[in-house]
mmCIF file with all atom_site columns, C-alpha atoms in Angstrom:
data_model
loop_
_atom_site.group_PDB
_atom_site.id
_atom_site.type_symbol
_atom_site.label_atom_id
_atom_site.label_alt_id
_atom_site.label_comp_id
_atom_site.label_asym_id
_atom_site.label_entity_id
_atom_site.label_seq_id
_atom_site.pdbx_PDB_ins_code
_atom_site.Cartn_x
_atom_site.Cartn_y
_atom_site.Cartn_z
_atom_site.occupancy
_atom_site.B_iso_or_equiv
_atom_site.pdbx_formal_charge
_atom_site.auth_seq_id
_atom_site.auth_comp_id
_atom_site.auth_asym_id
_atom_site.auth_atom_id
_atom_site.pdbx_PDB_model_num
ATOM 1   C CA . GLN A 1 1   ? 0.000   0.000   0.000   1.00 65.00 ? 227 GLN A CA 1
ATOM 2   C CA . SER A 1 2   ? 1.384   3.390   -1.040  1.00 70.00 ? 228 SER A CA 1
ATOM 3   C CA . VAL A 1 3   ? 2.153   6.040   1.573   1.00 83.00 ? 229 VAL A CA 1
ATOM 4   C CA . LEU A 1 4   ? 0.603   8.732   -0.626  1.00 94.00 ? 230 LEU A CA 1
ATOM 5   C CA . THR A 1 5   ? -3.079  8.214   -1.364  1.00 96.00 ? 231 THR A CA 1
ATOM 6   C CA . GLN A 1 6   ? -4.637  8.946   -4.738  1.00 97.00 ? 232 GLN A CA 1
ATOM 7   C CA . PRO A 1 7   ? -8.115  8.142   -6.020  1.00 97.00 ? 233 PRO A CA 1
ATOM 8   C CA . PRO A 1 8   ? -7.964  5.017   -8.209  1.00 97.00 ? 234 PRO A CA 1
ATOM 9   C CA . SER A 1 9   ? -9.755  6.715   -11.063 1.00 97.00 ? 235 SER A CA 1
ATOM 10  C CA . VAL A 1 10  ? -11.235 9.981   -12.276 1.00 98.00 ? 236 VAL A CA 1
ATOM 11  C CA . SER A 1 11  ? -13.111 10.812  -15.429 1.00 97.00 ? 237 SER A CA 1
ATOM 12  C CA . ALA A 1 12  ? -14.405 13.819  -17.301 1.00 97.00 ? 238 ALA A CA 1
ATOM 13  C CA . ALA A 1 13  ? -15.550 14.802  -20.769 1.00 97.00 ? 239 ALA A CA 1
ATOM 14  C CA . PRO A 1 14  ? -13.292 16.350  -23.409 1.00 97.00 ? 240 PRO A CA 1
ATOM 15  C CA . GLY A 1 15  ? -12.809 20.042  -22.810 1.00 97.00 ? 241 GLY A CA 1
ATOM 16  C CA . GLN A 1 16  ? -13.654 19.772  -19.134 1.00 98.00 ? 242 GLN A CA 1
ATOM 17  C CA . LYS A 1 17  ? -11.408 20.118  -16.098 1.00 97.00 ? 243 LYS A CA 1
ATOM 18  C CA . VAL A 1 18  ? -10.300 17.424  -13.691 1.00 98.00 ? 244 VAL A CA 1
ATOM 19  C CA . THR A 1 19  ? -8.331  17.431  -10.463 1.00 98.00 ? 245 THR A CA 1
ATOM 20  C CA . ILE A 1 20  ? -6.379  14.542  -8.947  1.00 98.00 ? 246 ILE A CA 1
ATOM 21  C CA . SER A 1 21  ? -5.610  14.606  -5.250  1.00 98.00 ? 247 SER A CA 1
ATOM 22  C CA . CYS A 1 22  ? -2.631  13.155  -3.437  1.00 97.00 ? 248 CYS A CA 1
ATOM 23  C CA . SER A 1 23  ? -2.765  12.977  0.339   1.00 96.00 ? 249 SER A CA 1
ATOM 24  C CA . GLY A 1 24  ? -0.238  12.004  2.953   1.00 93.00 ? 250 GLY A CA 1
ATOM 25  C CA . SER A 1 25  ? 1.206   13.331  6.173   1.00 89.00 ? 251 SER A CA 1
ATOM 26  C CA . SER A 1 26  ? 2.460   16.828  6.933   1.00 85.00 ? 252 SER A CA 1
ATOM 27  C CA . SER A 1 27  ? 6.086   15.718  6.733   1.00 87.00 ? 253 SER A CA 1
ATOM 28  C CA . ASN A 1 28  ? 5.512   14.238  3.285   1.00 90.00 ? 254 ASN A CA 1
ATOM 29  C CA . PHE A 1 29  ? 4.675   17.651  1.840   1.00 90.00 ? 255 PHE A CA 1
ATOM 30  C CA . ARG A 1 30  ? 6.812   19.873  4.055   1.00 89.00 ? 256 ARG A CA 1
ATOM 31  C CA . GLY A 1 31  ? 9.276   20.500  1.245   1.00 88.00 ? 257 GLY A CA 1
ATOM 32  C CA . ASN A 1 32  ? 8.620   21.651  -2.288  1.00 92.00 ? 258 ASN A CA 1
ATOM 33  C CA . TYR A 1 33  ? 9.782   18.510  -4.030  1.00 95.00 ? 259 TYR A CA 1
ATOM 34  C CA . VAL A 1 34  ? 6.336   17.429  -5.164  1.00 96.00 ? 260 VAL A CA 1
ATOM 35  C CA . SER A 1 35  ? 6.062   16.084  -8.699  1.00 98.00 ? 261 SER A CA 1
ATOM 36  C CA . TRP A 1 36  ? 3.488   14.468  -10.957 1.00 98.00 ? 262 TRP A CA 1
ATOM 37  C CA . TYR A 1 37  ? 4.032   11.899  -13.697 1.00 98.00 ? 263 TYR A CA 1
ATOM 38  C CA . GLN A 1 38  ? 1.942   10.899  -16.687 1.00 98.00 ? 264 GLN A CA 1
ATOM 39  C CA . HIS A 1 39  ? 2.257   7.240   -17.658 1.00 97.00 ? 265 HIS A CA 1
ATOM 40  C CA . LEU A 1 40  ? 0.885   6.112   -20.991 1.00 94.00 ? 266 LEU A CA 1
ATOM 41  C CA . PRO A 1 41  ? 0.745   2.361   -21.718 1.00 87.00 ? 267 PRO A CA 1
ATOM 42  C CA . GLY A 1 42  ? 3.932   1.038   -23.255 1.00 88.00 ? 268 GLY A CA 1
ATOM 43  C CA . THR A 1 43  ? 5.955   4.151   -22.562 1.00 94.00 ? 269 THR A CA 1
ATOM 44  C CA . ALA A 1 44  ? 8.131   5.470   -19.764 1.00 96.00 ? 270 ALA A CA 1
ATOM 45  C CA . PRO A 1 45  ? 6.492   7.848   -17.286 1.00 97.00 ? 271 PRO A CA 1
ATOM 46  C CA . LYS A 1 46  ? 6.934   11.536  -18.022 1.00 97.00 ? 272 LYS A CA 1
ATOM 47  C CA . VAL A 1 47  ? 7.066   14.394  -15.531 1.00 98.00 ? 273 VAL A CA 1
ATOM 48  C CA . VAL A 1 48  ? 4.296   16.947  -16.057 1.00 98.00 ? 274 VAL A CA 1
ATOM 49  C CA . ILE A 1 49  ? 4.706   18.968  -12.835 1.00 98.00 ? 275 ILE A CA 1
ATOM 50  C CA . TYR A 1 50  ? 7.745   19.374  -10.573 1.00 97.00 ? 276 TYR A CA 1
ATOM 51  C CA . GLU A 1 51  ? 8.479   21.433  -7.447  1.00 96.00 ? 277 GLU A CA 1
ATOM 52  C CA . VAL A 1 52  ? 4.743   21.587  -6.701  1.00 96.00 ? 278 VAL A CA 1
ATOM 53  C CA . ASN A 1 53  ? 3.653   23.811  -9.585  1.00 97.00 ? 279 ASN A CA 1
ATOM 54  C CA . LYS A 1 54  ? 6.362   24.085  -12.243 1.00 98.00 ? 280 LYS A CA 1
ATOM 55  C CA . ARG A 1 55  ? 5.905   22.727  -15.741 1.00 98.00 ? 281 ARG A CA 1
ATOM 56  C CA . PRO A 1 56  ? 8.782   21.219  -17.729 1.00 96.00 ? 282 PRO A CA 1
ATOM 57  C CA . SER A 1 57  ? 9.428   22.554  -21.175 1.00 95.00 ? 283 SER A CA 1
ATOM 58  C CA . GLY A 1 58  ? 6.852   21.176  -23.590 1.00 95.00 ? 284 GLY A CA 1
ATOM 59  C CA . ILE A 1 59  ? 4.105   20.581  -21.028 1.00 97.00 ? 285 ILE A CA 1
ATOM 60  C CA . PRO A 1 60  ? 1.091   22.781  -21.838 1.00 97.00 ? 286 PRO A CA 1
ATOM 61  C CA . ASP A 1 61  ? -0.264  25.227  -19.300 1.00 97.00 ? 287 ASP A CA 1
ATOM 62  C CA . ARG A 1 62  ? -3.410  23.108  -19.140 1.00 98.00 ? 288 ARG A CA 1
ATOM 63  C CA . PHE A 1 63  ? -1.494  21.208  -16.452 1.00 98.00 ? 289 PHE A CA 1
ATOM 64  C CA . SER A 1 64  ? -1.132  22.793  -13.030 1.00 98.00 ? 290 SER A CA 1
ATOM 65  C CA . GLY A 1 65  ? -0.098  21.762  -9.561  1.00 98.00 ? 291 GLY A CA 1
ATOM 66  C CA . SER A 1 66  ? -0.602  22.934  -6.004  1.00 97.00 ? 292 SER A CA 1
ATOM 67  C CA . LYS A 1 67  ? -0.171  21.750  -2.464  1.00 95.00 ? 293 LYS A CA 1
ATOM 68  C CA . SER A 1 68  ? -1.691  22.593  0.889   1.00 92.00 ? 294 SER A CA 1
ATOM 69  C CA . GLY A 1 69  ? -0.932  21.031  4.234   1.00 89.00 ? 295 GLY A CA 1
ATOM 70  C CA . THR A 1 70  ? -1.093  17.282  3.854   1.00 91.00 ? 296 THR A CA 1
ATOM 71  C CA . SER A 1 71  ? -2.080  17.071  0.227   1.00 95.00 ? 297 SER A CA 1
ATOM 72  C CA . ALA A 1 72  ? -1.170  18.040  -3.306  1.00 97.00 ? 298 ALA A CA 1
ATOM 73  C CA . THR A 1 73  ? -3.349  18.414  -6.363  1.00 98.00 ? 299 THR A CA 1
ATOM 74  C CA . LEU A 1 74  ? -2.855  18.047  -10.099 1.00 98.00 ? 300 LEU A CA 1
ATOM 75  C CA . GLY A 1 75  ? -5.251  19.969  -12.314 1.00 98.00 ? 301 GLY A CA 1
ATOM 76  C CA . ILE A 1 76  ? -5.817  19.435  -15.998 1.00 98.00 ? 302 ILE A CA 1
ATOM 77  C CA . THR A 1 77  ? -8.059  21.781  -17.979 1.00 98.00 ? 303 THR A CA 1
ATOM 78  C CA . GLY A 1 78  ? -9.328  21.495  -21.543 1.00 98.00 ? 304 GLY A CA 1
ATOM 79  C CA . LEU A 1 79  ? -9.148  17.712  -21.377 1.00 98.00 ? 305 LEU A CA 1
ATOM 80  C CA . GLN A 1 80  ? -8.110  15.892  -24.529 1.00 97.00 ? 306 GLN A CA 1
ATOM 81  C CA . THR A 1 81  ? -8.310  12.194  -25.343 1.00 96.00 ? 307 THR A CA 1
ATOM 82  C CA . GLY A 1 82  ? -4.515  12.174  -25.411 1.00 95.00 ? 308 GLY A CA 1
ATOM 83  C CA . ASP A 1 83  ? -4.514  12.999  -21.705 1.00 97.00 ? 309 ASP A CA 1
ATOM 84  C CA . GLU A 1 84  ? -5.887  9.539   -20.893 1.00 97.00 ? 310 GLU A CA 1
ATOM 85  C CA . ALA A 1 85  ? -3.181  7.935   -18.784 1.00 97.00 ? 311 ALA A CA 1
ATOM 86  C CA . ASP A 1 86  ? -2.215  6.919   -15.291 1.00 98.00 ? 312 ASP A CA 1
ATOM 87  C CA . TYR A 1 87  ? -1.022  9.822   -13.164 1.00 98.00 ? 313 TYR A CA 1
ATOM 88  C CA . TYR A 1 88  ? 1.292   9.427   -10.173 1.00 98.00 ? 314 TYR A CA 1
ATOM 89  C CA . CYS A 1 89  ? 2.190   11.932  -7.503  1.00 98.00 ? 315 CYS A CA 1
ATOM 90  C CA . ALA A 1 90  ? 5.544   11.842  -5.755  1.00 97.00 ? 316 ALA A CA 1
ATOM 91  C CA . ALA A 1 91  ? 7.048   13.689  -2.820  1.00 96.00 ? 317 ALA A CA 1
ATOM 92  C CA . TRP A 1 92  ? 10.518  13.749  -1.333  1.00 93.00 ? 318 TRP A CA 1
ATOM 93  C CA . ASP A 1 93  ? 10.095  13.428  2.420   1.00 90.00 ? 319 ASP A CA 1
ATOM 94  C CA . GLN A 1 94  ? 13.150  15.116  3.902   1.00 86.00 ? 320 GLN A CA 1
ATOM 95  C CA . SER A 1 95  ? 12.429  13.734  7.377   1.00 87.00 ? 321 SER A CA 1
ATOM 96  C CA . LEU A 1 96  ? 12.301  10.139  6.162   1.00 86.00 ? 322 LEU A CA 1
ATOM 97  C CA . ARG A 1 97  ? 14.934  10.733  3.458   1.00 89.00 ? 323 ARG A CA 1
ATOM 98  C CA . THR A 1 98  ? 12.580  8.803   1.210   1.00 91.00 ? 324 THR A CA 1
ATOM 99  C CA . TRP A 1 99  ? 10.953  9.416   -2.141  1.00 95.00 ? 325 TRP A CA 1
ATOM 100 C CA . LEU A 1 100 ? 7.304   8.497   -1.852  1.00 96.00 ? 326 LEU A CA 1
ATOM 101 C CA . PHE A 1 101 ? 4.912   7.698   -4.686  1.00 96.00 ? 327 PHE A CA 1
ATOM 102 C CA . GLY A 1 102 ? 1.151   7.571   -4.789  1.00 96.00 ? 328 GLY A CA 1
ATOM 103 C CA . GLY A 1 103 ? -0.692  4.499   -6.003  1.00 95.00 ? 329 GLY A CA 1
ATOM 104 C CA . GLY A 1 104 ? -1.678  6.159   -9.246  1.00 97.00 ? 330 GLY A CA 1
ATOM 105 C CA . THR A 1 105 ? -4.926  7.505   -10.715 1.00 98.00 ? 331 THR A CA 1
ATOM 106 C CA . LYS A 1 106 ? -6.359  6.361   -14.017 1.00 98.00 ? 332 LYS A CA 1
ATOM 107 C CA . LEU A 1 107 ? -7.743  9.309   -15.961 1.00 98.00 ? 333 LEU A CA 1
ATOM 108 C CA . THR A 1 108 ? -10.476 8.520   -18.453 1.00 97.00 ? 334 THR A CA 1
ATOM 109 C CA . VAL A 1 109 ? -11.599 11.168  -20.926 1.00 97.00 ? 335 VAL A CA 1
ATOM 110 C CA . LEU A 1 110 ? -15.117 10.128  -21.793 1.00 90.00 ? 336 LEU A CA 1
ATOM 111 C CA . GLN B 2 1   ? 20.031  15.314  -24.586 1.00 87.00 ? 1   GLN B CA 1
ATOM 112 C CA . LEU B 2 2   ? 20.282  12.853  -21.723 1.00 92.00 ? 2   LEU B CA 1
ATOM 113 C CA . GLN B 2 3   ? 19.417  9.286   -22.621 1.00 96.00 ? 3   GLN B CA 1
ATOM 114 C CA . LEU B 2 4   ? 19.200  6.309   -20.310 1.00 97.00 ? 4   LEU B CA 1
ATOM 115 C CA . GLN B 2 5   ? 19.087  2.630   -21.290 1.00 98.00 ? 5   GLN B CA 1
ATOM 116 C CA . GLU B 2 6   ? 18.632  -0.316  -18.964 1.00 98.00 ? 6   GLU B CA 1
ATOM 117 C CA . SER B 2 7   ? 20.150  -3.723  -19.614 1.00 97.00 ? 7   SER B CA 1
ATOM 118 C CA . GLY B 2 8   ? 20.333  -7.040  -17.806 1.00 97.00 ? 8   GLY B CA 1
ATOM 119 C CA . PRO B 2 9   ? 18.760  -10.489 -17.538 1.00 97.00 ? 9   PRO B CA 1
ATOM 120 C CA . GLY B 2 10  ? 15.029  -10.697 -18.032 1.00 96.00 ? 10  GLY B CA 1
ATOM 121 C CA . LEU B 2 11  ? 14.727  -13.787 -15.866 1.00 98.00 ? 11  LEU B CA 1
ATOM 122 C CA . VAL B 2 12  ? 16.159  -14.331 -12.398 1.00 98.00 ? 12  VAL B CA 1
ATOM 123 C CA . LYS B 2 13  ? 15.686  -17.343 -10.149 1.00 98.00 ? 13  LYS B CA 1
ATOM 124 C CA . PRO B 2 14  ? 14.247  -16.951 -6.657  1.00 98.00 ? 14  PRO B CA 1
ATOM 125 C CA . ALA B 2 15  ? 16.835  -16.293 -3.939  1.00 98.00 ? 15  ALA B CA 1
ATOM 126 C CA . GLU B 2 16  ? 19.380  -15.128 -6.513  1.00 98.00 ? 16  GLU B CA 1
ATOM 127 C CA . THR B 2 17  ? 20.654  -11.597 -7.211  1.00 98.00 ? 17  THR B CA 1
ATOM 128 C CA . LEU B 2 18  ? 19.064  -9.283  -9.748  1.00 98.00 ? 18  LEU B CA 1
ATOM 129 C CA . SER B 2 19  ? 21.688  -7.176  -11.537 1.00 98.00 ? 19  SER B CA 1
ATOM 130 C CA . LEU B 2 20  ? 20.873  -4.331  -13.909 1.00 98.00 ? 20  LEU B CA 1
ATOM 131 C CA . THR B 2 21  ? 22.965  -1.677  -15.624 1.00 97.00 ? 21  THR B CA 1
ATOM 132 C CA . CYS B 2 22  ? 21.927  1.758   -16.825 1.00 97.00 ? 22  CYS B CA 1
ATOM 133 C CA . SER B 2 23  ? 23.934  3.244   -19.691 1.00 97.00 ? 23  SER B CA 1
ATOM 134 C CA . VAL B 2 24  ? 24.061  7.025   -19.743 1.00 96.00 ? 24  VAL B CA 1
ATOM 135 C CA . SER B 2 25  ? 24.629  9.261   -22.737 1.00 94.00 ? 25  SER B CA 1
ATOM 136 C CA . GLY B 2 26  ? 24.344  13.001  -23.098 1.00 92.00 ? 26  GLY B CA 1
ATOM 137 C CA . ALA B 2 27  ? 25.346  13.826  -19.532 1.00 90.00 ? 27  ALA B CA 1
ATOM 138 C CA . SER B 2 28  ? 27.912  12.936  -16.909 1.00 89.00 ? 28  SER B CA 1
ATOM 139 C CA . ILE B 2 29  ? 27.070  10.911  -13.835 1.00 91.00 ? 29  ILE B CA 1
ATOM 140 C CA . SER B 2 30  ? 29.688  12.974  -11.992 1.00 89.00 ? 30  SER B CA 1
ATOM 141 C CA . ASN B 2 31  ? 27.455  16.068  -12.267 1.00 87.00 ? 31  ASN B CA 1
ATOM 142 C CA . ASN B 2 32  ? 26.362  16.510  -8.674  1.00 86.00 ? 32  ASN B CA 1
ATOM 143 C CA . ASP B 2 33  ? 23.420  18.699  -9.649  1.00 88.00 ? 33  ASP B CA 1
ATOM 144 C CA . TYR B 2 34  ? 21.587  15.559  -10.718 1.00 92.00 ? 34  TYR B CA 1
ATOM 145 C CA . HIS B 2 35  ? 20.546  12.399  -8.949  1.00 94.00 ? 35  HIS B CA 1
ATOM 146 C CA . TRP B 2 36  ? 20.608  8.962   -10.558 1.00 96.00 ? 36  TRP B CA 1
ATOM 147 C CA . GLY B 2 37  ? 18.590  5.968   -9.485  1.00 96.00 ? 37  GLY B CA 1
ATOM 148 C CA . TRP B 2 38  ? 15.996  3.283   -9.991  1.00 98.00 ? 38  TRP B CA 1
ATOM 149 C CA . ILE B 2 39  ? 12.215  3.044   -9.895  1.00 98.00 ? 39  ILE B CA 1
ATOM 150 C CA . ARG B 2 40  ? 10.190  -0.083  -10.573 1.00 97.00 ? 40  ARG B CA 1
ATOM 151 C CA . GLN B 2 41  ? 6.631   -1.007  -11.396 1.00 96.00 ? 41  GLN B CA 1
ATOM 152 C CA . SER B 2 42  ? 5.253   -4.438  -10.595 1.00 95.00 ? 42  SER B CA 1
ATOM 153 C CA . PRO B 2 43  ? 2.553   -5.784  -12.934 1.00 93.00 ? 43  PRO B CA 1
ATOM 154 C CA . GLY B 2 44  ? -0.726  -4.021  -12.324 1.00 91.00 ? 44  GLY B CA 1
ATOM 155 C CA . LYS B 2 45  ? 0.728   -1.851  -9.569  1.00 93.00 ? 45  LYS B CA 1
ATOM 156 C CA . GLY B 2 46  ? 2.094   1.635   -9.099  1.00 93.00 ? 46  GLY B CA 1
ATOM 157 C CA . LEU B 2 47  ? 5.572   3.109   -9.155  1.00 95.00 ? 47  LEU B CA 1
ATOM 158 C CA . ASP B 2 48  ? 7.969   2.084   -6.405  1.00 96.00 ? 48  ASP B CA 1
ATOM 159 C CA . TRP B 2 49  ? 11.158  4.040   -5.710  1.00 97.00 ? 49  TRP B CA 1
ATOM 160 C CA . ILE B 2 50  ? 14.199  1.820   -5.103  1.00 97.00 ? 50  ILE B CA 1
ATOM 161 C CA . GLY B 2 51  ? 16.981  4.307   -4.460  1.00 97.00 ? 51  GLY B CA 1
ATOM 162 C CA . SER B 2 52  ? 18.914  7.328   -5.714  1.00 96.00 ? 52  SER B CA 1
ATOM 163 C CA . PHE B 2 53  ? 22.405  8.772   -5.439  1.00 93.00 ? 53  PHE B CA 1
ATOM 164 C CA . TYR B 2 54  ? 24.388  11.881  -6.183  1.00 91.00 ? 54  TYR B CA 1
ATOM 165 C CA . TYR B 2 55  ? 27.871  11.070  -7.466  1.00 85.00 ? 55  TYR B CA 1
ATOM 166 C CA . THR B 2 56  ? 30.008  12.343  -4.610  1.00 80.00 ? 56  THR B CA 1
ATOM 167 C CA . ARG B 2 57  ? 27.301  12.685  -2.042  1.00 76.00 ? 57  ARG B CA 1
ATOM 168 C CA . ILE B 2 58  ? 24.926  10.497  -0.125  1.00 87.00 ? 58  ILE B CA 1
ATOM 169 C CA . THR B 2 59  ? 22.950  7.540   -1.444  1.00 92.00 ? 59  THR B CA 1
ATOM 170 C CA . TYR B 2 60  ? 19.327  7.075   -0.460  1.00 94.00 ? 60  TYR B CA 1
ATOM 171 C CA . TYR B 2 61  ? 17.466  3.791   -0.437  1.00 95.00 ? 61  TYR B CA 1
ATOM 172 C CA . ASN B 2 62  ? 13.834  2.813   0.026   1.00 95.00 ? 62  ASN B CA 1
ATOM 173 C CA . PRO B 2 63  ? 13.757  1.614   3.654   1.00 93.00 ? 63  PRO B CA 1
ATOM 174 C CA . SER B 2 64  ? 11.750  -1.454  2.647   1.00 94.00 ? 64  SER B CA 1
ATOM 175 C CA . LEU B 2 65  ? 14.493  -2.566  0.251   1.00 96.00 ? 65  LEU B CA 1
ATOM 176 C CA . LYS B 2 66  ? 17.602  -1.107  1.877   1.00 95.00 ? 66  LYS B CA 1
ATOM 177 C CA . SER B 2 67  ? 18.909  -4.391  3.276   1.00 96.00 ? 67  SER B CA 1
ATOM 178 C CA . ARG B 2 68  ? 18.925  -5.987  -0.200  1.00 98.00 ? 68  ARG B CA 1
ATOM 179 C CA . VAL B 2 69  ? 19.912  -3.088  -2.499  1.00 97.00 ? 69  VAL B CA 1
ATOM 180 C CA . THR B 2 70  ? 23.269  -1.812  -3.687  1.00 96.00 ? 70  THR B CA 1
ATOM 181 C CA . MET B 2 71  ? 23.822  0.882   -6.295  1.00 95.00 ? 71  MET B CA 1
ATOM 182 C CA . SER B 2 72  ? 27.181  1.717   -7.787  1.00 92.00 ? 72  SER B CA 1
ATOM 183 C CA . VAL B 2 73  ? 28.868  3.668   -10.577 1.00 90.00 ? 73  VAL B CA 1
ATOM 184 C CA . ASP B 2 74  ? 31.421  2.189   -12.926 1.00 86.00 ? 74  ASP B CA 1
ATOM 185 C CA . THR B 2 75  ? 34.826  3.812   -13.335 1.00 74.00 ? 75  THR B CA 1
ATOM 186 C CA . SER B 2 76  ? 33.972  5.128   -16.787 1.00 81.00 ? 76  SER B CA 1
ATOM 187 C CA . LYS B 2 77  ? 31.138  7.141   -15.193 1.00 77.00 ? 77  LYS B CA 1
ATOM 188 C CA . THR B 2 78  ? 28.940  6.264   -18.146 1.00 91.00 ? 78  THR B CA 1
ATOM 189 C CA . GLN B 2 79  ? 27.049  3.489   -16.406 1.00 95.00 ? 79  GLN B CA 1
ATOM 190 C CA . PHE B 2 80  ? 25.558  2.820   -13.011 1.00 96.00 ? 80  PHE B CA 1
ATOM 191 C CA . SER B 2 81  ? 24.166  -0.392  -11.679 1.00 96.00 ? 81  SER B CA 1
ATOM 192 C CA . LEU B 2 82  ? 21.603  -1.946  -9.374  1.00 98.00 ? 82  LEU B CA 1
ATOM 193 C CA . LYS B 2 83  ? 21.949  -5.143  -7.416  1.00 98.00 ? 83  LYS B CA 1
ATOM 194 C CA . LEU B 2 84  ? 18.998  -6.594  -5.521  1.00 98.00 ? 84  LEU B CA 1
ATOM 195 C CA . THR B 2 85  ? 19.710  -9.725  -3.523  1.00 98.00 ? 85  THR B CA 1
ATOM 196 C CA . SER B 2 86  ? 17.514  -12.617 -2.383  1.00 98.00 ? 86  SER B CA 1
ATOM 197 C CA . VAL B 2 87  ? 14.798  -11.882 -4.908  1.00 98.00 ? 87  VAL B CA 1
ATOM 198 C CA . THR B 2 88  ? 11.297  -13.331 -4.731  1.00 98.00 ? 88  THR B CA 1
ATOM 199 C CA . ALA B 2 89  ? 8.310   -13.250 -7.057  1.00 97.00 ? 89  ALA B CA 1
ATOM 200 C CA . ALA B 2 90  ? 7.391   -9.930  -5.464  1.00 97.00 ? 90  ALA B CA 1
ATOM 201 C CA . ASP B 2 91  ? 10.434  -8.398  -7.152  1.00 98.00 ? 91  ASP B CA 1
ATOM 202 C CA . THR B 2 92  ? 9.024   -9.161  -10.606 1.00 98.00 ? 92  THR B CA 1
ATOM 203 C CA . ALA B 2 93  ? 8.658   -5.731  -12.187 1.00 98.00 ? 93  ALA B CA 1
ATOM 204 C CA . ARG B 2 94  ? 9.655   -3.370  -14.939 1.00 97.00 ? 94  ARG B CA 1
ATOM 205 C CA . TYR B 2 95  ? 12.740  -1.576  -13.716 1.00 98.00 ? 95  TYR B CA 1
ATOM 206 C CA . TYR B 2 96  ? 13.452  1.984   -14.842 1.00 98.00 ? 96  TYR B CA 1
ATOM 207 C CA . CYS B 2 97  ? 16.664  3.920   -14.392 1.00 98.00 ? 97  CYS B CA 1
ATOM 208 C CA . VAL B 2 98  ? 16.043  7.605   -13.864 1.00 98.00 ? 98  VAL B CA 1
ATOM 209 C CA . SER B 2 99  ? 17.846  10.886  -13.432 1.00 97.00 ? 99  SER B CA 1
ATOM 210 C CA . GLY B 2 100 ? 16.965  14.445  -12.657 1.00 95.00 ? 100 GLY B CA 1
ATOM 211 C CA . ARG B 2 101 ? 17.198  17.535  -10.554 1.00 93.00 ? 101 ARG B CA 1
ATOM 212 C CA . PRO B 2 102 ? 16.523  17.167  -6.820  1.00 91.00 ? 102 PRO B CA 1
ATOM 213 C CA . GLY B 2 103 ? 13.120  15.717  -6.141  1.00 92.00 ? 103 GLY B CA 1
ATOM 214 C CA . VAL B 2 104 ? 12.132  14.988  -9.716  1.00 96.00 ? 104 VAL B CA 1
ATOM 215 C CA . ALA B 2 105 ? 12.725  12.247  -12.280 1.00 97.00 ? 105 ALA B CA 1
ATOM 216 C CA . ASP B 2 106 ? 13.269  14.314  -15.397 1.00 96.00 ? 106 ASP B CA 1
ATOM 217 C CA . SER B 2 107 ? 14.615  11.499  -17.522 1.00 97.00 ? 107 SER B CA 1
ATOM 218 C CA . TRP B 2 108 ? 13.632  7.851   -17.677 1.00 98.00 ? 108 TRP B CA 1
ATOM 219 C CA . GLY B 2 109 ? 14.936  4.844   -19.514 1.00 98.00 ? 109 GLY B CA 1
ATOM 220 C CA . GLN B 2 110 ? 12.432  2.743   -21.421 1.00 97.00 ? 110 GLN B CA 1
ATOM 221 C CA . GLY B 2 111 ? 12.482  0.166   -18.648 1.00 97.00 ? 111 GLY B CA 1
ATOM 222 C CA . THR B 2 112 ? 13.383  -3.492  -18.596 1.00 98.00 ? 112 THR B CA 1
ATOM 223 C CA . LEU B 2 113 ? 11.091  -6.277  -17.446 1.00 98.00 ? 113 LEU B CA 1
ATOM 224 C CA . VAL B 2 114 ? 12.580  -8.650  -14.904 1.00 98.00 ? 114 VAL B CA 1
ATOM 225 C CA . THR B 2 115 ? 10.714  -11.808 -13.993 1.00 98.00 ? 115 THR B CA 1
ATOM 226 C CA . VAL B 2 116 ? 11.618  -13.812 -10.910 1.00 98.00 ? 116 VAL B CA 1
ATOM 227 C CA . SER B 2 117 ? 10.816  -17.449 -11.540 1.00 97.00 ? 117 SER B CA 1
ATOM 228 C CA . SER B 2 118 ? 12.425  -20.855 -11.347 1.00 96.00 ? 118 SER B CA 1
#
């Protein structure tokens, strides 16, 4: 069982907005090393958000990130069918000196 | 552009040692601004961090695997390796080598599937 908790699945229609939550303990999110990964079948995961709310080059601004207290959130607006994937949150827990991952959320674009 | 490529046996017997190598091109492992490490994904499950290191600094391991894991860098500094001892079926997974800035896996290899079976 993962230390960080994500909903198993979320869904929304094309063009709509979806949010994916990631919850843990206060120490898990004390630092700013929170990241989110998009994993399409048959490919390697790809980072879409790092340091809570930063987007790597090439990631559209439809993707956003935030954190508050014991949770972090990934937001995706203007959903496209190409966004269908598994999404994983991750946080570097400085107290535990451990990199924690969530169990993953399957996004379905209906 | 940084590229990572995993290699190693696809089949390991129970109780034996899993050994994988990650070949690095486009960057130097000796760059201490980046961490290097391994993440795995068991069939039907989520991502599981194994461990990470900075070249001349500390190495971090997943506490649940620490007693069985060793990571090292070869003298050419173009490859790093993973050894996982006393494997069981639970260690069957796709293993990815990764690299990146602190707290993020910017680059991933394509992954290599390792099956533990007799």
